[in-house]
Coordinates of C-alpha atoms in Angstrom, one line a residue:
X1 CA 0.0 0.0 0.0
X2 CA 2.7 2.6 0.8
X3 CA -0.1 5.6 0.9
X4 CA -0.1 8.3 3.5
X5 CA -3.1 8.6 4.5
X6 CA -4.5 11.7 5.6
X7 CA -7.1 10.5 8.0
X8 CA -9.0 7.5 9.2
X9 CA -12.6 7.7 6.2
X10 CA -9.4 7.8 3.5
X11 CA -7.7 4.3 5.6
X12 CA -11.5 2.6 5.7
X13 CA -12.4 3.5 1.6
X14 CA -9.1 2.2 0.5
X15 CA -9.6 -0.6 2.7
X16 CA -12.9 -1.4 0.9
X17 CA -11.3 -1.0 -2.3
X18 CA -8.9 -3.8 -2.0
X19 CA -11.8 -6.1 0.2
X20 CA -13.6 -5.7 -3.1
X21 CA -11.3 -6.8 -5.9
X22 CA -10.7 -9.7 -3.2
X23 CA -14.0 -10.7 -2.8
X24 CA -14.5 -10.4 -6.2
X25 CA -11.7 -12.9 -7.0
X26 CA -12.9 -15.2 -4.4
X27 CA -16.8 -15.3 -6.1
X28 CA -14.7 -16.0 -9.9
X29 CA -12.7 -18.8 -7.7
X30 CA -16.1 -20.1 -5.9
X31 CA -17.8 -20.2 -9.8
X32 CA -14.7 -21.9 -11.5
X33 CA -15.1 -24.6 -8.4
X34 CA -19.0 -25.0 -9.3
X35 CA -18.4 -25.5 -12.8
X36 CA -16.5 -28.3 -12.3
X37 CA -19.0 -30.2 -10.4
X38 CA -21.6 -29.3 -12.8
X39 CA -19.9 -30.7 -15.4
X40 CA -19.3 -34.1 -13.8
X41 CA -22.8 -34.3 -12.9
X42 CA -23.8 -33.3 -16.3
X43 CA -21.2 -35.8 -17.8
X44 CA -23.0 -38.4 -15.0
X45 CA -26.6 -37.8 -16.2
X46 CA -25.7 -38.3 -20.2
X47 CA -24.0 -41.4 -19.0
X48 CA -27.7 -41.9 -17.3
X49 CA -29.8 -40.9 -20.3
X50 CA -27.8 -42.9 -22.9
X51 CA -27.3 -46.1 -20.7
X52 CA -31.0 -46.1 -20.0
X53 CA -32.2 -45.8 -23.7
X54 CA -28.8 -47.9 -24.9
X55 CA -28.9 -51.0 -22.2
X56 CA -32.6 -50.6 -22.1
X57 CA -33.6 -50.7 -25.4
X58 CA -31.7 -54.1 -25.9
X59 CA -33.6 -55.9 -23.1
X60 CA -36.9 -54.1 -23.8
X61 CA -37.6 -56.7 -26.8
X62 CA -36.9 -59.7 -24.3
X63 CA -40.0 -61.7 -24.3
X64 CA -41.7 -62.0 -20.6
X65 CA -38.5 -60.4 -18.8
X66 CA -37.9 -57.2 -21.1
X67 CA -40.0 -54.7 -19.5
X68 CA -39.2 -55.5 -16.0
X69 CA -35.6 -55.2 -16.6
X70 CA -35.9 -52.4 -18.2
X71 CA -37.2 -51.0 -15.2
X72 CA -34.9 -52.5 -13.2
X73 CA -31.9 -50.6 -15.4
X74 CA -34.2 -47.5 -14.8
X75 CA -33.6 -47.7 -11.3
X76 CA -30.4 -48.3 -11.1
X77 CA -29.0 -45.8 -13.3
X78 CA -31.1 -43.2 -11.4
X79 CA -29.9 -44.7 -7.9
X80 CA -26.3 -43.9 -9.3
X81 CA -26.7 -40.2 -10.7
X82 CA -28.4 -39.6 -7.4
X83 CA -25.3 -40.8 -5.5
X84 CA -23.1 -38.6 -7.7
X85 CA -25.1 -35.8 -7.3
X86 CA -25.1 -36.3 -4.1
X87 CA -21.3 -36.7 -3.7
X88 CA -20.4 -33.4 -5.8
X89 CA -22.8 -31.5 -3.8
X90 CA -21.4 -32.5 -0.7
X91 CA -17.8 -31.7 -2.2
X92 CA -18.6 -28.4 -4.1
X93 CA -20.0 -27.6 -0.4
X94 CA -17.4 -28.7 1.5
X95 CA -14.6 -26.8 -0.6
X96 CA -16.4 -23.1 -1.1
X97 CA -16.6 -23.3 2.5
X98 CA -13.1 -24.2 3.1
X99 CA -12.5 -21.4 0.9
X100 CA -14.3 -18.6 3.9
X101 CA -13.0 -16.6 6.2
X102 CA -14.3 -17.7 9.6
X103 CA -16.8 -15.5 10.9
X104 CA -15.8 -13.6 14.4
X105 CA -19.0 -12.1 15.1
X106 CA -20.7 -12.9 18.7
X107 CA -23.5 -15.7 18.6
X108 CA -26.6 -14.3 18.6
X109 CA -29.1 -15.1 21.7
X110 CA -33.1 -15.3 21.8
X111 CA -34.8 -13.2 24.3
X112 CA -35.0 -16.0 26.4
X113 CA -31.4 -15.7 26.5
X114 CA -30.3 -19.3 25.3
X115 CA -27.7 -19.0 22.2
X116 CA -28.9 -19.8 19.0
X117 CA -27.8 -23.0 17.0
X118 CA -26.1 -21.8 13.9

């Protein structure tokens, strides 16, 4: 920084400049992170789509046993995109909040003066 500054309003408004451009970097960071998991759910649920009408549309034509194992691929290709959605989400979560600053702030009580769960 190297400034003299003249008094303390000039010390808090450059202070804000710089928490902006770093907050603003942090939100391009937290969005580069999201993509990534979007895509690999994305990438999961065209593996789900094509494997359903792929796999499924070879055991449809089964006499007596197609339909039901058709169904049965149904379900477990959807029981798998939910687990990887599932998964991602807990990682995108997991790593944008890794990626806070702890807050310092006081917990907040009710008027009946217990704390508050958070």
């Amino acid at each position: 920084m190297g400034k003299e500054m003249p008094n303390v309003t000039a010390a808090e408004n450059e202070g804000r400049k710089y928490g902006e451009v770093i907050g603003a970097l942090s939100a391009v960071g937290g969005d580069v992170k999201m993509d990534v998991h979007d895509d690999k759910i994305g990438d999961a649920t065209n593996t789900r789509f094509y494997g359903y009408h792929a796999g499924g549309g070879m055991i449809t034509g089964i006499p007596v046993i197609g339909d039901g194992a058709q169904r049965l691929v149904d379900i477990g290709l959807n029981q798998w995109l939910a687990g990887i959605q599932a998964e991602e989400g807990s990682l995108s979560k997991e790593e944008l909040g890794a990626t806070r600053s702890p807050r310092t702030s006081s917990t907040p009580t009710s008027q009946s003066g217990a704390t508050s769960a958070r």
